[in-house]
XYZ file of C-alpha atoms in Angstrom:
385
model
C -11.871 -5.383 52.855
C -13.929 -5.795 56.019
C -17.090 -3.913 56.979
C -17.063 -2.502 60.511
C -20.585 -1.074 60.375
C -23.469 -0.479 57.985
C -25.159 2.922 57.634
C -28.750 2.444 56.405
C -28.826 6.041 55.179
C -25.911 5.378 52.749
C -25.599 2.958 49.836
C -22.963 0.210 49.955
C -21.021 -0.816 46.828
C -20.942 -4.611 46.725
C -17.715 -4.579 44.665
C -15.465 -2.319 46.775
C -17.517 -1.679 49.982
C -17.456 2.078 49.488
C -20.349 4.130 50.894
C -22.203 6.905 49.127
C -24.961 7.332 46.562
C -24.632 4.598 43.934
C -26.547 2.782 41.166
C -28.638 -0.346 41.606
C -27.062 -3.621 40.493
C -30.365 -5.036 39.181
C -31.687 -1.847 37.584
C -31.241 -1.597 33.798
C -29.331 1.474 32.601
C -28.492 2.764 29.130
C -24.937 3.608 28.047
C -23.821 4.367 24.463
C -27.141 3.170 23.094
C -27.184 -0.229 24.819
C -28.848 -1.563 27.958
C -26.650 -2.539 30.918
C -27.556 -4.619 33.971
C -24.468 -4.628 36.165
C -25.252 -7.817 38.080
C -25.614 -9.731 34.800
C -22.401 -8.185 33.449
C -20.466 -9.290 36.562
C -21.819 -12.813 36.207
C -20.990 -13.011 32.491
C -17.486 -11.537 32.877
C -16.263 -13.146 36.123
C -18.777 -15.978 36.747
C -19.581 -14.385 40.109
C -23.211 -14.026 41.171
C -23.886 -11.056 43.450
C -27.125 -11.901 45.265
C -29.311 -9.430 47.194
C -29.804 -10.010 50.935
C -33.252 -10.266 52.529
C -34.616 -7.664 54.926
C -34.470 -3.892 55.203
C -30.843 -3.664 54.030
C -31.606 -5.296 50.671
C -31.941 -2.086 48.668
C -29.077 -0.063 50.168
C -26.595 -2.957 49.964
C -27.373 -4.001 46.385
C -25.507 -1.072 44.806
C -22.373 -0.408 42.747
C -20.231 2.760 42.619
C -19.219 4.674 39.475
C -15.612 3.516 39.629
C -16.581 -0.163 39.784
C -19.141 0.340 36.998
C -16.369 1.474 34.667
C -14.174 -1.495 35.575
C -17.036 -3.959 35.071
C -17.896 -2.300 31.760
C -14.269 -2.564 30.554
C -14.077 -6.226 31.543
C -17.399 -7.003 29.856
C -16.384 -5.244 26.620
C -12.978 -6.916 26.658
C -14.613 -10.321 27.032
C -16.862 -9.558 24.070
C -13.861 -8.410 22.056
C -11.948 -11.626 22.783
C -14.953 -13.740 21.811
C -15.449 -11.831 18.555
C -11.750 -11.998 17.687
C -11.638 -15.736 18.388
C -14.661 -16.413 16.182
C -13.204 -14.376 13.306
C -9.792 -15.992 13.753
C -11.204 -19.524 13.536
C -13.224 -18.527 10.469
C -10.132 -17.059 8.746
C -8.035 -20.043 9.807
C -10.504 -22.560 8.377
C -10.709 -20.605 5.114
C -6.899 -20.410 4.878
C -6.614 -24.175 5.413
C -9.138 -24.742 2.652
C -7.180 -22.481 0.296
C -3.910 -24.244 1.109
C -5.486 -27.613 0.374
C -6.843 -26.250 -2.904
C -3.433 -24.877 -3.972
C -1.485 -27.921 -2.823
C 0.592 -27.780 0.367
C 3.866 -28.980 -1.187
C 3.909 -26.283 -3.888
C 3.284 -23.463 -1.396
C 5.982 -24.585 1.024
C 8.526 -24.976 -1.779
C 7.908 -21.463 -3.116
C 8.077 -19.933 0.387
C 11.457 -21.612 0.896
C 12.675 -20.207 -2.424
C 11.597 -16.706 -1.352
C 13.561 -17.063 1.898
C 16.700 -17.875 -0.089
C 16.130 -14.801 -2.277
C 15.879 -12.615 0.808
C 19.241 -13.882 2.066
C 20.738 -12.981 -1.287
C 19.483 -9.411 -0.823
C 21.504 -9.087 2.389
C 24.603 -10.986 1.249
C 28.023 -9.294 1.186
C 27.995 -9.529 -2.635
C 26.082 -6.245 -2.821
C 28.831 -4.493 -0.852
C 31.189 -4.567 -3.852
C 31.322 -1.297 -5.739
C 30.839 -2.796 -9.189
C 27.740 -1.555 -10.996
C 28.171 -4.006 -13.878
C 28.285 -6.879 -11.432
C 25.180 -5.726 -9.574
C 23.271 -5.460 -12.855
C 24.467 -8.881 -13.965
C 23.567 -10.417 -10.610
C 20.063 -8.925 -10.721
C 19.517 -10.232 -14.263
C 20.682 -13.713 -13.386
C 18.749 -13.794 -10.108
C 15.515 -12.511 -11.706
C 12.842 -15.227 -11.608
C 11.993 -16.977 -14.863
C 8.633 -16.240 -16.562
C 7.660 -19.833 -15.788
C 7.556 -21.078 -12.212
C 9.083 -24.432 -13.136
C 12.658 -23.692 -14.195
C 14.859 -26.401 -15.609
C 17.839 -27.657 -13.608
C 20.173 -26.686 -16.439
C 19.150 -23.007 -16.258
C 19.549 -22.939 -12.452
C 23.031 -24.445 -12.648
C 24.031 -21.914 -15.301
C 22.786 -19.027 -13.132
C 24.758 -20.215 -10.095
C 27.916 -20.680 -12.192
C 27.609 -17.168 -13.622
C 27.279 -15.612 -10.153
C 30.249 -17.550 -8.755
C 32.418 -16.674 -11.776
C 31.547 -12.997 -11.518
C 32.269 -12.980 -7.770
C 35.673 -14.523 -8.395
C 36.489 -11.902 -11.050
C 35.531 -9.088 -8.706
C 37.811 -10.450 -5.960
C 40.734 -10.848 -8.399
C 40.185 -7.308 -9.693
C 40.230 -5.843 -6.166
C 43.435 -7.768 -5.338
C 45.101 -6.483 -8.523
C 44.027 -2.926 -7.727
C 45.618 -3.110 -4.273
C 48.955 -4.312 -5.659
C 49.013 -1.606 -8.360
C 48.650 1.247 -5.866
C 52.439 1.344 -5.386
C 52.639 -0.005 -1.850
C 55.231 -2.610 -2.859
C 55.882 -5.486 -0.535
C 54.001 -3.844 2.327
C 50.690 -4.017 0.490
C 48.160 -6.067 2.508
C 46.507 -9.150 1.151
C 43.025 -8.942 -0.317
C 41.647 -10.949 2.611
C 42.895 -8.269 5.017
C 41.192 -5.410 3.157
C 37.908 -7.244 2.657
C 34.931 -5.371 4.068
C 33.682 -6.949 7.292
C 30.356 -8.710 7.262
C 27.602 -6.997 9.218
C 28.351 -4.004 11.398
C 31.577 -3.130 13.200
C 32.245 -2.266 16.827
C 31.872 1.421 15.952
C 28.152 0.966 15.364
C 27.233 -1.782 17.839
C 27.942 -2.755 21.421
C 27.924 -6.409 22.510
C 26.910 -7.451 26.031
C 27.421 -11.017 27.318
C 25.493 -12.181 30.391
C 26.375 -14.919 32.889
C 23.937 -17.407 31.365
C 25.769 -17.182 28.010
C 23.227 -14.973 26.238
C 24.580 -12.166 24.073
C 22.708 -9.053 23.041
C 23.686 -6.476 20.433
C 22.926 -2.795 21.060
C 22.942 -0.145 18.326
C 25.093 2.795 19.412
C 23.106 5.207 17.249
C 19.571 4.556 18.551
C 20.081 2.119 21.499
C 17.908 -0.608 19.956
C 18.713 -4.066 21.379
C 18.745 -7.304 19.354
C 19.353 -10.926 20.302
C 20.904 -11.877 16.934
C 23.768 -10.223 15.107
C 22.133 -10.562 11.685
C 19.075 -8.709 12.995
C 21.383 -5.943 14.214
C 23.060 -5.849 10.789
C 19.731 -5.627 8.977
C 18.576 -2.832 11.307
C 21.753 -0.810 10.740
C 21.600 -1.153 6.941
C 17.890 -0.438 6.633
C 17.468 2.330 9.218
C 20.793 4.170 9.404
C 22.344 3.479 5.975
C 18.960 3.743 4.184
C 19.658 0.542 2.212
C 16.169 -0.908 2.607
C 15.034 -2.812 -0.516
C 12.294 -0.850 -2.242
C 10.443 -3.732 -3.897
C 9.835 -7.228 -2.541
C 8.952 -10.277 -4.640
C 5.654 -12.108 -4.211
C 6.210 -15.839 -3.736
C 2.967 -16.727 -5.560
C 3.402 -14.589 -8.689
C 6.017 -12.520 -10.543
C 4.856 -9.124 -9.274
C 7.074 -6.975 -7.028
C 5.533 -4.552 -4.531
C 6.803 -2.363 -1.665
C 7.124 -4.180 1.642
C 4.323 -2.246 3.338
C 1.945 -3.113 0.455
C 2.739 -6.817 0.326
C -0.100 -7.967 2.606
C -2.651 -5.923 0.630
C -1.334 -7.416 -2.626
C -1.728 -10.925 -1.188
C -5.340 -10.145 -0.288
C -6.298 -8.575 -3.611
C -4.404 -10.902 -5.964
C -4.416 -14.217 -4.082
C -7.274 -13.997 -1.588
C -5.103 -14.221 1.518
C -6.505 -11.789 4.107
C -4.331 -8.936 5.338
C -3.769 -8.482 9.103
C -7.019 -7.066 10.456
C -8.336 -5.876 13.814
C -11.088 -8.194 14.978
C -12.821 -5.442 16.944
C -13.184 -2.713 14.295
C -12.085 -4.441 11.066
C -9.249 -2.038 10.235
C -6.509 -3.523 7.999
C -2.768 -3.212 8.547
C 0.438 -4.006 6.687
C 2.033 -6.099 9.468
C 0.625 -8.251 12.319
C 2.480 -6.296 15.022
C 0.545 -3.187 13.986
C -2.717 -4.982 14.833
C -1.534 -5.667 18.389
C -0.289 -2.104 18.765
C -3.609 -0.748 17.461
C -5.643 -2.893 19.858
C -3.523 -1.916 22.858
C -3.579 1.801 22.097
C -7.022 2.323 20.544
C -9.269 -0.346 22.092
C -7.534 -1.012 25.407
C -6.433 2.601 25.993
C -2.920 1.545 27.010
C -0.638 4.561 27.561
C 2.626 3.536 29.183
C 4.844 6.441 28.080
C 4.604 9.238 30.666
C 5.993 12.756 30.403
C 8.369 13.600 33.253
C 7.352 17.275 33.217
C 3.542 17.228 33.233
C 2.658 13.531 33.886
C 0.687 13.209 30.630
C 0.737 9.681 29.198
C 1.004 8.606 25.567
C 0.508 5.387 23.660
C 3.792 5.486 21.696
C 7.288 6.771 22.322
C 7.174 8.917 19.176
C 4.129 10.798 20.489
C 5.893 11.340 23.804
C 8.986 12.677 22.015
C 6.850 15.041 19.960
C 5.093 16.256 23.120
C 8.351 16.851 24.992
C 9.177 19.541 22.446
C 6.609 21.721 24.230
C 8.750 21.747 27.378
C 12.019 22.266 25.517
C 13.225 25.895 25.244
C 15.217 25.221 22.062
C 13.925 26.301 18.659
C 15.954 24.341 16.089
C 14.054 25.457 12.968
C 15.334 28.915 11.970
C 14.081 31.118 9.154
C 16.554 31.999 6.372
C 14.843 35.349 5.689
C 14.614 36.736 9.223
C 15.609 35.922 12.808
C 12.456 33.946 13.621
C 12.872 30.414 15.026
C 10.335 27.672 15.651
C 10.026 24.421 17.565
C 8.284 22.545 14.761
C 9.207 22.291 11.095
C 5.613 22.763 9.945
C 5.446 26.186 11.605
C 8.652 27.201 9.839
C 7.220 26.124 6.479
C 4.097 28.234 7.051
C 6.267 31.201 8.066
C 8.364 30.917 4.895
C 5.172 30.867 2.816
C 4.414 34.311 4.263
C 7.807 35.589 3.076
C 7.169 34.141 -0.392
C 3.568 35.395 -0.416
C 2.370 31.890 -1.258
C -1.423 32.279 -1.031
C -2.703 28.837 -1.946
C -5.924 28.901 0.121
C -8.550 30.714 -1.959
C -12.097 31.593 -0.949
C -14.601 30.063 -3.386
C -17.041 32.971 -2.945
C -14.994 36.151 -3.312
C -11.678 34.604 -4.499
C -9.650 36.233 -1.738
C -6.459 34.206 -1.162
C -4.706 33.458 2.136
C -1.433 31.872 3.198
C -2.866 29.777 6.011
C -5.946 27.615 5.940
C -6.915 28.897 9.390
C -7.054 32.436 7.973
C -9.375 31.245 5.205
C -11.681 29.575 7.741
C -11.814 32.743 9.813
C -12.600 34.775 6.684
C -15.461 32.455 5.719
C -16.849 32.534 9.251
C -16.917 36.342 9.352
C -17.649 37.294 5.715
C -19.725 34.322 4.515
C -21.522 32.896 7.602
C -24.072 31.142 5.373
C -21.366 28.720 4.175
C -20.464 27.562 7.699
């Protein structure tokens, strides 16, 4: 941006060359309880030194506008956040390396590999057979031994039992097909075997010119690069076949998947995923990145097409779009009332049932809604507010 002329009666922002009434770059200001000198913040964040000019134009040209102040402040805080996160990461990394050396690297890697094999067993086609006795037998045989070091003889026996049981199940299904009275036209067992993964009814495959294939779920339009990832998504999300408990690869305890990282921290000293800026803990590492983008960085990339409001997640946008929708899917079974949100319907039904669960602690008057109780306390018992 070029300057055509300078007006001594107006301030000049040294960052965007706007004219107006601005703040001094060298003057200390206070914001959120801390002192800010904008020239020092620019130098620390961008390694650019904004120097004042000599003469009468020194004061009016050594200014910064409100818009640029906010951008400099964001850059300065982001730089501090990155530095803090890097220091905490190196500290956690060094402590994790020390713990791995103390436990023995070979033992840890071996047990992690064993856990990976167990996870594949959870998604294997064996569980698709409708044989409850077999599933129980398989779980008993696959259950880890009370001792971590299992003898080779016991492992071989477990594998033989699983293979034998699988063979019996296949023979039983073949015999059942032949006994259904179809005669010579009965198909072979291999033809009636359930397909692995998902079928074309649930997924759509797209092949690009460079040879890359992607798999799209027809139910929710999620895209995956690998077919096994698509299969796992379909079973867990749409068929509700997500495993409830997951094994810990350092002990015999089984915990829900979303509690696994907290178990590792409490029982084995391995820190859970944590935000370096505020210290909040999460179940999975991707939640840390999502938290930092939405909460600390203020990233809102999902915009409403009706009112131009932006949201940090797609679920929040979907919930907001209900405001613009004329439909009221939640209908009352007692009357003709209909609502946009399920929670409003539940409160309405409580009125029909006279469910007064919110009781005043002073006069014991009961109300259906908590908002009604708050209004009562504000009007009848102002001393409690």
